[in-house]
Short mmCIF file of C-alpha atoms and ligand atoms in Angstrom, two decimals:
data_model
loop_
_atom_site.label_atom_id
_atom_site.label_comp_id
_atom_site.label_asym_id
_atom_site.label_seq_id
_atom_site.Cartn_x
_atom_site.Cartn_y
_atom_site.Cartn_z
CA MET A 1122 14.20 26.51 -26.26
CA THR A 1123 15.54 25.98 -22.72
CA ASP A 1124 18.60 23.80 -21.94
CA THR A 1125 16.31 21.09 -20.52
CA GLN A 1126 14.19 21.04 -23.68
CA SER A 1127 17.18 20.84 -26.00
CA GLU A 1128 18.43 17.59 -24.39
CA GLN A 1129 17.68 14.75 -26.82
CA PRO A 1130 15.11 12.43 -25.11
CA LYS A 1131 15.99 8.73 -25.32
CA LEU A 1132 13.48 6.21 -26.68
CA GLU A 1133 13.94 4.11 -23.51
CA ASP A 1134 12.66 7.10 -21.50
CA ILE A 1135 9.82 7.96 -23.88
CA PHE A 1136 8.42 4.46 -24.51
CA PRO A 1137 7.40 3.49 -20.94
CA LEU A 1138 5.65 6.83 -20.50
CA PHE A 1139 2.93 5.85 -22.94
CA PHE A 1140 3.37 2.06 -23.04
CA GLY A 1141 4.03 1.34 -19.37
CA HIS A 1142 0.52 -0.10 -19.07
CA ALA A 1143 1.53 -2.86 -21.52
CA TYR A 1144 4.68 -3.68 -19.52
CA SER A 1145 2.53 -3.96 -16.42
CA GLN A 1146 -0.09 -6.18 -18.07
CA VAL A 1147 2.54 -8.52 -19.54
CA VAL A 1148 4.21 -9.03 -16.17
CA THR A 1149 1.08 -9.17 -14.01
CA THR A 1150 -0.65 -11.56 -16.44
CA ALA A 1151 2.35 -13.89 -16.12
CA VAL A 1152 2.15 -13.61 -12.32
CA ARG A 1153 -1.61 -14.34 -12.27
CA LEU A 1154 -1.19 -17.36 -14.56
CA GLY A 1155 1.61 -18.74 -12.37
CA VAL A 1156 3.97 -18.75 -15.37
CA LEU A 1157 7.01 -17.53 -13.43
CA ASP A 1158 6.42 -19.99 -10.58
CA GLN A 1159 6.87 -22.81 -13.11
CA LEU A 1160 10.50 -21.79 -13.55
CA THR A 1161 11.74 -21.73 -9.96
CA ASP A 1162 13.41 -25.15 -10.45
CA GLY A 1163 15.21 -24.11 -13.62
CA ALA A 1164 14.70 -23.51 -17.33
CA LYS A 1165 11.70 -25.00 -19.13
CA SER A 1166 10.32 -25.05 -22.63
CA ALA A 1167 7.38 -22.88 -23.62
CA HIS A 1168 5.40 -26.04 -24.34
CA ASP A 1169 5.96 -27.49 -20.85
CA ILE A 1170 5.01 -24.19 -19.21
CA ALA A 1171 1.86 -23.98 -21.33
CA VAL A 1172 0.83 -27.50 -20.30
CA ALA A 1173 1.47 -26.78 -16.61
CA THR A 1174 -0.42 -23.47 -16.66
CA GLU A 1175 -3.21 -24.73 -18.96
CA THR A 1176 -2.65 -21.90 -21.42
CA HIS A 1177 -2.70 -21.64 -25.22
CA PRO A 1178 0.84 -22.72 -26.27
CA PRO A 1179 1.46 -20.28 -29.17
CA SER A 1180 0.11 -17.33 -27.16
CA LEU A 1181 2.09 -18.30 -24.09
CA HIS A 1182 5.23 -18.51 -26.22
CA ARG A 1183 4.69 -14.90 -27.30
CA LEU A 1184 4.13 -13.82 -23.70
CA LEU A 1185 7.40 -15.53 -22.69
CA ARG A 1186 9.28 -13.70 -25.44
CA ALA A 1187 7.83 -10.40 -24.21
CA LEU A 1188 8.88 -11.24 -20.64
CA ALA A 1189 12.39 -11.92 -21.93
CA ALA A 1190 12.42 -8.54 -23.70
CA LEU A 1191 11.46 -6.90 -20.39
CA GLY A 1192 14.33 -8.64 -18.55
CA VAL A 1193 12.12 -10.92 -16.45
CA LEU A 1194 13.26 -14.10 -18.25
CA THR A 1195 16.09 -15.14 -20.50
CA ASP A 1196 15.29 -16.79 -23.82
CA SER A 1197 18.00 -19.27 -24.83
CA GLY A 1198 16.74 -19.27 -28.40
CA ASP A 1199 16.17 -23.06 -28.39
CA ASP A 1200 12.74 -22.72 -26.77
CA LEU A 1201 14.09 -22.71 -23.21
CA PHE A 1202 13.14 -19.91 -20.83
CA GLU A 1203 14.76 -19.17 -17.47
CA LEU A 1204 14.09 -16.68 -14.66
CA THR A 1205 16.46 -13.73 -14.27
CA GLY A 1206 17.20 -12.22 -10.85
CA LEU A 1207 14.44 -9.71 -11.59
CA GLY A 1208 12.02 -12.50 -12.52
CA VAL A 1209 12.70 -14.36 -9.25
CA LEU A 1210 11.30 -11.37 -7.33
CA PHE A 1211 7.90 -11.90 -8.96
CA CYS A 1212 7.61 -15.54 -7.85
CA LYS A 1213 5.12 -16.54 -5.18
CA ASP A 1214 7.50 -17.86 -2.55
CA THR A 1215 10.02 -15.02 -2.70
CA PRO A 1216 9.91 -13.13 0.62
CA THR A 1217 9.35 -9.67 -0.88
CA PRO A 1218 6.13 -7.71 -1.51
CA VAL A 1219 6.71 -7.83 -5.29
CA HIS A 1220 4.51 -10.86 -6.12
CA GLY A 1221 1.59 -9.54 -4.05
CA ALA A 1222 2.04 -6.03 -5.39
CA ALA A 1223 1.97 -7.37 -8.95
CA LEU A 1224 -1.26 -9.28 -8.27
CA MET A 1225 -2.84 -6.19 -6.72
CA CYS A 1226 -1.61 -3.67 -9.28
CA GLY A 1227 -2.67 -5.89 -12.19
CA ASP A 1228 -6.16 -6.44 -10.81
CA PRO A 1229 -8.73 -5.50 -13.48
CA THR A 1230 -10.86 -3.55 -10.97
CA LEU A 1231 -7.97 -1.24 -10.13
CA TRP A 1232 -7.19 -0.81 -13.82
CA GLN A 1233 -10.69 0.51 -14.33
CA ALA A 1234 -10.08 3.05 -11.57
CA TRP A 1235 -6.80 4.15 -13.19
CA GLY A 1236 -8.76 4.52 -16.42
CA ALA A 1237 -10.87 7.20 -14.72
CA LEU A 1238 -7.87 9.29 -13.63
CA GLU A 1239 -8.75 11.89 -16.24
CA GLU A 1240 -12.19 12.33 -14.64
CA ALA A 1241 -10.55 12.63 -11.23
CA VAL A 1242 -8.29 15.41 -12.47
CA ARG A 1243 -11.12 17.18 -14.29
CA HIS A 1244 -13.62 17.13 -11.44
CA GLY A 1245 -11.63 16.58 -8.25
CA ASP A 1246 -13.41 13.22 -8.03
CA THR A 1247 -11.80 9.84 -7.22
CA GLY A 1248 -11.09 7.52 -10.15
CA PHE A 1249 -12.47 4.52 -8.26
CA HIS A 1250 -15.64 6.33 -7.24
CA HIS A 1251 -16.14 7.53 -10.79
CA ALA A 1252 -15.75 3.99 -12.18
CA PHE A 1253 -17.76 2.07 -9.55
CA GLY A 1254 -19.88 4.63 -7.69
CA GLU A 1255 -18.57 3.58 -4.29
CA VAL A 1256 -15.64 3.98 -1.93
CA ILE A 1257 -13.01 1.28 -2.47
CA TRP A 1258 -13.23 0.01 1.14
CA ASP A 1259 -17.01 -0.55 0.75
CA HIS A 1260 -16.39 -2.26 -2.59
CA LEU A 1261 -14.09 -4.79 -0.88
CA ARG A 1262 -17.05 -6.15 1.09
CA HIS A 1263 -18.33 -7.74 -2.14
CA ASN A 1264 -15.12 -8.15 -4.17
CA GLN A 1265 -13.33 -10.97 -2.39
CA ARG A 1266 -10.60 -11.27 -5.04
CA LEU A 1267 -9.53 -7.64 -4.76
CA ALA A 1268 -9.92 -7.67 -0.96
CA SER A 1269 -7.51 -10.56 -0.59
CA ARG A 1270 -5.02 -8.91 -2.99
CA ILE A 1271 -5.11 -5.53 -1.23
CA TYR A 1272 -5.08 -6.88 2.31
CA GLY A 1273 -2.46 -9.47 1.31
CA THR A 1274 -0.13 -6.76 -0.01
CA MET A 1275 -0.64 -4.60 3.08
CA LYS A 1276 0.18 -7.57 5.29
CA VAL A 1277 3.55 -8.15 3.59
CA THR A 1278 4.56 -4.47 3.36
CA THR A 1279 3.52 -3.72 6.94
CA SER A 1280 5.30 -6.81 8.32
CA MET A 1281 8.48 -5.67 6.58
CA LEU A 1282 8.22 -2.10 7.87
CA ALA A 1283 7.05 -2.71 11.44
CA PRO A 1284 10.39 -3.92 12.93
CA ALA A 1285 12.11 -0.68 11.84
CA VAL A 1286 9.33 1.37 13.46
CA LEU A 1287 9.98 -0.46 16.72
CA VAL A 1288 13.70 0.35 16.49
CA HIS A 1289 13.17 4.09 16.09
CA TYR A 1290 10.03 4.78 18.12
CA ASP A 1291 9.69 3.95 21.82
CA PHE A 1292 6.31 2.35 22.56
CA SER A 1293 7.26 1.32 26.11
CA PRO A 1294 5.42 4.22 27.86
CA PHE A 1295 2.05 3.01 26.52
CA LYS A 1296 -0.27 0.67 28.43
CA THR A 1297 -3.06 0.32 25.85
CA ILE A 1298 -2.57 0.71 22.12
CA VAL A 1299 -5.37 0.75 19.55
CA ASP A 1300 -4.47 0.30 15.88
CA ILE A 1301 -7.15 2.19 13.96
CA GLY A 1302 -7.69 0.62 10.54
CA GLY A 1303 -5.15 -1.93 11.74
CA GLY A 1304 -5.94 -4.48 9.02
CA ASP A 1305 -4.55 -7.95 9.65
CA GLY A 1306 -2.79 -6.76 12.82
CA SER A 1307 0.78 -7.09 11.54
CA LEU A 1308 1.84 -3.70 12.95
CA LEU A 1309 0.23 -4.11 16.37
CA ALA A 1310 1.47 -7.71 16.66
CA THR A 1311 5.06 -6.47 16.20
CA VAL A 1312 4.57 -3.54 18.57
CA LEU A 1313 3.02 -5.71 21.31
CA ALA A 1314 5.67 -8.41 20.90
CA GLY A 1315 8.28 -5.72 21.55
CA THR A 1316 6.38 -3.98 24.37
CA GLU A 1317 5.88 -6.66 26.99
CA HIS A 1318 3.20 -5.20 29.24
CA ALA A 1319 1.02 -3.31 26.79
CA ARG A 1320 -2.42 -4.48 25.71
CA GLY A 1321 -3.96 -3.70 22.35
CA THR A 1322 -6.96 -3.63 20.05
CA VAL A 1323 -7.00 -3.96 16.27
CA TYR A 1324 -9.94 -1.94 14.97
CA ASP A 1325 -11.12 -2.15 11.36
CA ILE A 1326 -14.02 -3.01 9.06
CA GLU A 1327 -14.94 -6.68 8.75
CA PRO A 1328 -13.18 -7.65 5.47
CA ALA A 1329 -9.84 -6.46 6.88
CA LEU A 1330 -10.01 -8.61 9.98
CA ARG A 1331 -10.39 -12.10 8.50
CA GLN A 1332 -6.82 -13.16 9.31
CA THR A 1333 -6.10 -10.89 12.26
CA ARG A 1334 -6.61 -13.50 15.01
CA ASP A 1335 -4.12 -15.82 13.28
CA VAL A 1336 -1.53 -13.06 12.94
CA LEU A 1337 -1.84 -12.17 16.64
CA THR A 1338 -1.68 -15.83 17.66
CA ASN A 1339 1.41 -16.48 15.53
CA ALA A 1340 3.11 -13.46 17.13
CA GLY A 1341 2.26 -14.81 20.60
CA VAL A 1342 0.25 -11.73 21.59
CA ALA A 1343 -3.36 -12.93 21.11
CA ASP A 1344 -3.94 -12.98 24.89
CA ARG A 1345 -3.08 -9.25 25.06
CA CYS A 1346 -4.98 -8.08 22.01
CA ASP A 1347 -8.65 -7.73 21.06
CA VAL A 1348 -10.05 -7.52 17.58
CA ARG A 1349 -12.97 -5.15 17.06
CA VAL A 1350 -15.09 -4.46 14.02
CA GLY A 1351 -16.10 -0.83 13.63
CA ASP A 1352 -16.20 2.31 11.54
CA PHE A 1353 -13.64 4.99 12.43
CA PHE A 1354 -16.00 7.67 11.11
CA GLU A 1355 -18.53 6.66 13.78
CA SER A 1356 -16.25 6.18 16.76
CA VAL A 1357 -13.08 4.44 17.93
CA PRO A 1358 -12.59 2.31 21.07
CA GLY A 1359 -12.04 4.55 24.11
CA GLY A 1360 -9.61 4.53 26.99
CA ALA A 1361 -6.26 3.91 25.34
CA ASP A 1362 -3.11 5.99 25.65
CA ALA A 1363 -1.91 5.37 22.07
CA TYR A 1364 -3.86 5.37 18.81
CA LEU A 1365 -2.00 4.22 15.70
CA LEU A 1366 -3.06 5.42 12.26
CA LYS A 1367 -0.76 3.74 9.74
CA HIS A 1368 -1.41 4.57 6.11
CA ILE A 1369 -4.93 5.70 6.98
CA LEU A 1370 -5.09 9.46 6.49
CA HIS A 1371 -3.54 9.38 3.01
CA ASP A 1372 -6.69 7.51 1.85
CA TRP A 1373 -8.94 10.40 2.84
CA ASP A 1374 -9.52 14.07 2.03
CA ASP A 1375 -8.97 16.69 4.71
CA GLU A 1376 -12.54 16.76 5.96
CA ALA A 1377 -12.72 12.96 6.40
CA SER A 1378 -9.22 12.87 7.93
CA VAL A 1379 -10.23 15.45 10.52
CA ARG A 1380 -13.28 13.34 11.42
CA ILE A 1381 -11.07 10.29 12.04
CA LEU A 1382 -8.55 12.34 14.03
CA ARG A 1383 -11.29 14.02 16.06
CA ASN A 1384 -12.69 10.60 17.06
CA CYS A 1385 -9.18 9.61 18.19
CA ALA A 1386 -8.75 12.94 20.02
CA GLU A 1387 -12.00 12.33 21.92
CA ALA A 1388 -11.02 8.76 22.80
CA VAL A 1389 -7.37 9.16 23.81
CA ASP A 1390 -6.49 9.26 27.52
CA PRO A 1391 -5.17 12.60 28.81
CA GLY A 1392 -1.41 12.44 28.33
CA GLY A 1393 -1.79 9.88 25.53
CA LYS A 1394 -0.82 10.21 21.88
CA VAL A 1395 -2.24 9.69 18.42
CA LEU A 1396 0.56 8.34 16.22
CA VAL A 1397 0.28 8.85 12.49
CA LEU A 1398 2.58 6.42 10.68
CA THR A 1399 2.89 7.65 7.16
CA SER A 1400 4.94 8.78 4.20
CA VAL A 1401 5.58 12.51 4.27
CA VAL A 1402 5.97 14.75 1.25
CA PRO A 1403 9.41 16.29 1.78
CA ASP A 1404 10.24 19.96 1.34
CA ARG A 1405 10.63 20.83 -2.30
CA GLY A 1406 14.17 20.12 -3.51
CA SER A 1407 15.18 18.12 -0.43
CA VAL A 1408 14.86 14.76 -2.25
CA THR A 1409 16.93 14.39 -5.39
CA ASP A 1410 16.91 10.64 -5.95
CA PRO A 1411 14.73 10.25 -9.08
CA MET A 1412 13.35 6.86 -8.01
CA GLU A 1413 12.36 8.18 -4.58
CA LEU A 1414 10.60 11.10 -6.24
CA LYS A 1415 8.74 8.74 -8.58
CA VAL A 1416 7.59 6.46 -5.74
CA LEU A 1417 6.20 9.43 -3.81
CA ALA A 1418 4.53 10.99 -6.82
CA MET A 1419 2.96 7.71 -7.98
CA SER A 1420 1.73 6.99 -4.47
CA ASP A 1421 0.02 10.38 -4.51
CA MET A 1422 -1.52 9.59 -7.94
CA GLU A 1423 -2.69 6.24 -6.57
CA MET A 1424 -4.50 8.10 -3.80
CA MET A 1425 -6.26 10.13 -6.50
CA ALA A 1426 -7.13 7.07 -8.60
CA PHE A 1427 -8.42 4.93 -5.72
CA HIS A 1428 -9.21 7.23 -2.79
CA SER A 1429 -10.17 10.79 -1.96
CA GLY A 1430 -6.88 11.34 -0.14
CA ARG A 1431 -3.36 12.52 -0.83
CA GLU A 1432 0.19 12.38 0.48
CA ARG A 1433 0.89 15.36 2.75
CA THR A 1434 3.68 17.55 4.09
CA VAL A 1435 4.31 17.90 7.83
CA ASP A 1436 2.67 21.34 7.69
CA GLU A 1437 -0.44 19.82 6.14
CA PHE A 1438 -0.56 17.24 8.96
CA ARG A 1439 -0.11 20.04 11.50
CA LYS A 1440 -3.20 21.78 10.08
CA LEU A 1441 -5.28 18.57 10.18
CA PHE A 1442 -4.27 18.04 13.81
CA THR A 1443 -5.21 21.60 14.77
CA ASP A 1444 -8.61 21.24 13.09
CA ALA A 1445 -9.19 18.01 15.04
CA GLY A 1446 -8.27 19.52 18.42
CA LEU A 1447 -4.77 18.04 18.50
CA ARG A 1448 -1.30 19.56 18.21
CA LEU A 1449 1.83 18.39 16.43
CA GLY A 1450 4.36 16.62 18.65
CA GLU A 1451 7.62 14.94 17.61
CA VAL A 1452 8.21 13.80 14.03
CA VAL A 1453 10.37 10.67 14.04
CA SER A 1454 11.85 9.44 10.78
CA ILE A 1455 12.34 5.76 9.98
CA PRO A 1456 15.55 5.91 7.94
CA GLU A 1457 15.31 2.36 6.55
CA HIS A 1458 12.16 3.47 4.71
CA PRO A 1459 12.74 6.80 2.95
CA ASN A 1460 10.14 9.47 3.78
CA PHE A 1461 8.32 7.22 6.27
CA HIS A 1462 7.71 8.85 9.66
CA VAL A 1463 5.91 8.47 12.96
CA ILE A 1464 4.17 11.81 13.54
CA GLU A 1465 2.86 12.46 17.03
CA ALA A 1466 -0.43 14.27 17.53
CA LEU A 1467 -1.01 15.30 21.14
CA PRO A 1468 -4.20 16.35 22.89
CA ALA A 1469 -4.27 20.17 22.56
C1 SAM B 759 -4.24 1.48 3.52
S1 SAM B 759 -4.97 0.37 4.63
C2 SAM B 759 -3.83 0.38 5.99
C3 SAM B 759 -3.95 -0.84 6.85
C4 SAM B 759 -2.94 -0.94 7.98
N1 SAM B 759 -3.03 0.19 8.87
C5 SAM B 759 -1.56 -1.08 7.40
O1 SAM B 759 -0.87 -0.07 7.26
O2 SAM B 759 -1.17 -2.20 7.07
C6 SAM B 759 -6.37 1.25 5.25
C7 SAM B 759 -7.16 0.48 6.28
O3 SAM B 759 -8.29 1.29 6.68
C8 SAM B 759 -9.38 0.41 6.87
N2 SAM B 759 -10.65 1.17 6.80
C9 SAM B 759 -11.20 1.74 5.71
N3 SAM B 759 -12.36 2.36 6.03
C10 SAM B 759 -12.55 2.14 7.36
C11 SAM B 759 -13.56 2.55 8.28
N4 SAM B 759 -14.60 3.29 7.88
N5 SAM B 759 -13.43 2.19 9.57
C12 SAM B 759 -12.36 1.43 9.98
N6 SAM B 759 -11.36 1.03 9.16
C13 SAM B 759 -11.45 1.39 7.86
C14 SAM B 759 -9.22 -0.59 5.74
O4 SAM B 759 -9.99 -1.75 5.92
C15 SAM B 759 -7.72 -0.82 5.76
O5 SAM B 759 -7.38 -1.87 6.63
#
């Protein structure tokens, strides 16, 4: 037996490894039912919460006790439940991505995709494709609930990350910036607001663009930014000197990623840049923080459950760029967001 094996595992480490799905369902069910939002003004009884959320009182009482056991609520013992600091994070009006992430991660459609992870590992398939027979982005065209949860979460996370990108990467040399798969436009809105003379285009499939005009208008950049529906596997808008790909390539396998990059390489002005904004898998051993390692590893597993893609190292990006007729430029880290980088791909 090795030293590592002879350490006595603790139950608190073992239990979530096979029962984590129950933790997640307890919390995300409470979020979906609006249970936690009932407590933002202070403690309430299980009965009052059940009335307000139109739920079955005895069952809700059990759910509340479970939430207390997980540290999301406190249970005073006299039928009064109160939010903890952790619980507050899951409430609707808290300005963090936690509420949206809980709604998205608890969505039954995504659970079905996670349920097919075994098939993905056996066959190199995608869990989502195995469960539903289609690519997740096509599925969103007819699953409005999941579309609004996924795009809603991306909106919050991207809005939180974009200001730091602007601090560490200089967009001022660019005249025209196209955000490929730009979603609701939160990234490009921030970039254009900080880059006075640049014009832009948000380019995405239709379900992603339903709120984009509003986001651009609220940021005061609507007069400098177009919104275009299109498929980045077919083509991308031409004639720009910067193409942004934020959290795009990790959704796709190498062959599909090269197709997207090649379309950008063909479209970009000479002297322009394709900018891949992404998490990067660090060199082995260079990250020691256990939570950071878990976030990266689970993000990679998520790519396997939902998409054909993966998280990649800088060397893997370099190879994709070469195959698409581009070459690796500067790699700029965004220290506020561990492992997040702007990777330049330059016309070869
Ligand atoms: C992970 S999201 C990233 C969105 C945005 N860049 C961000 O970081 O907030 C991937 C984006 O790719 C878009 N997308 C997927 N397939 C596409 C296609 N064939 N053509 C254009 N956009 C596509 C999705 O609609 C979605 O907005």
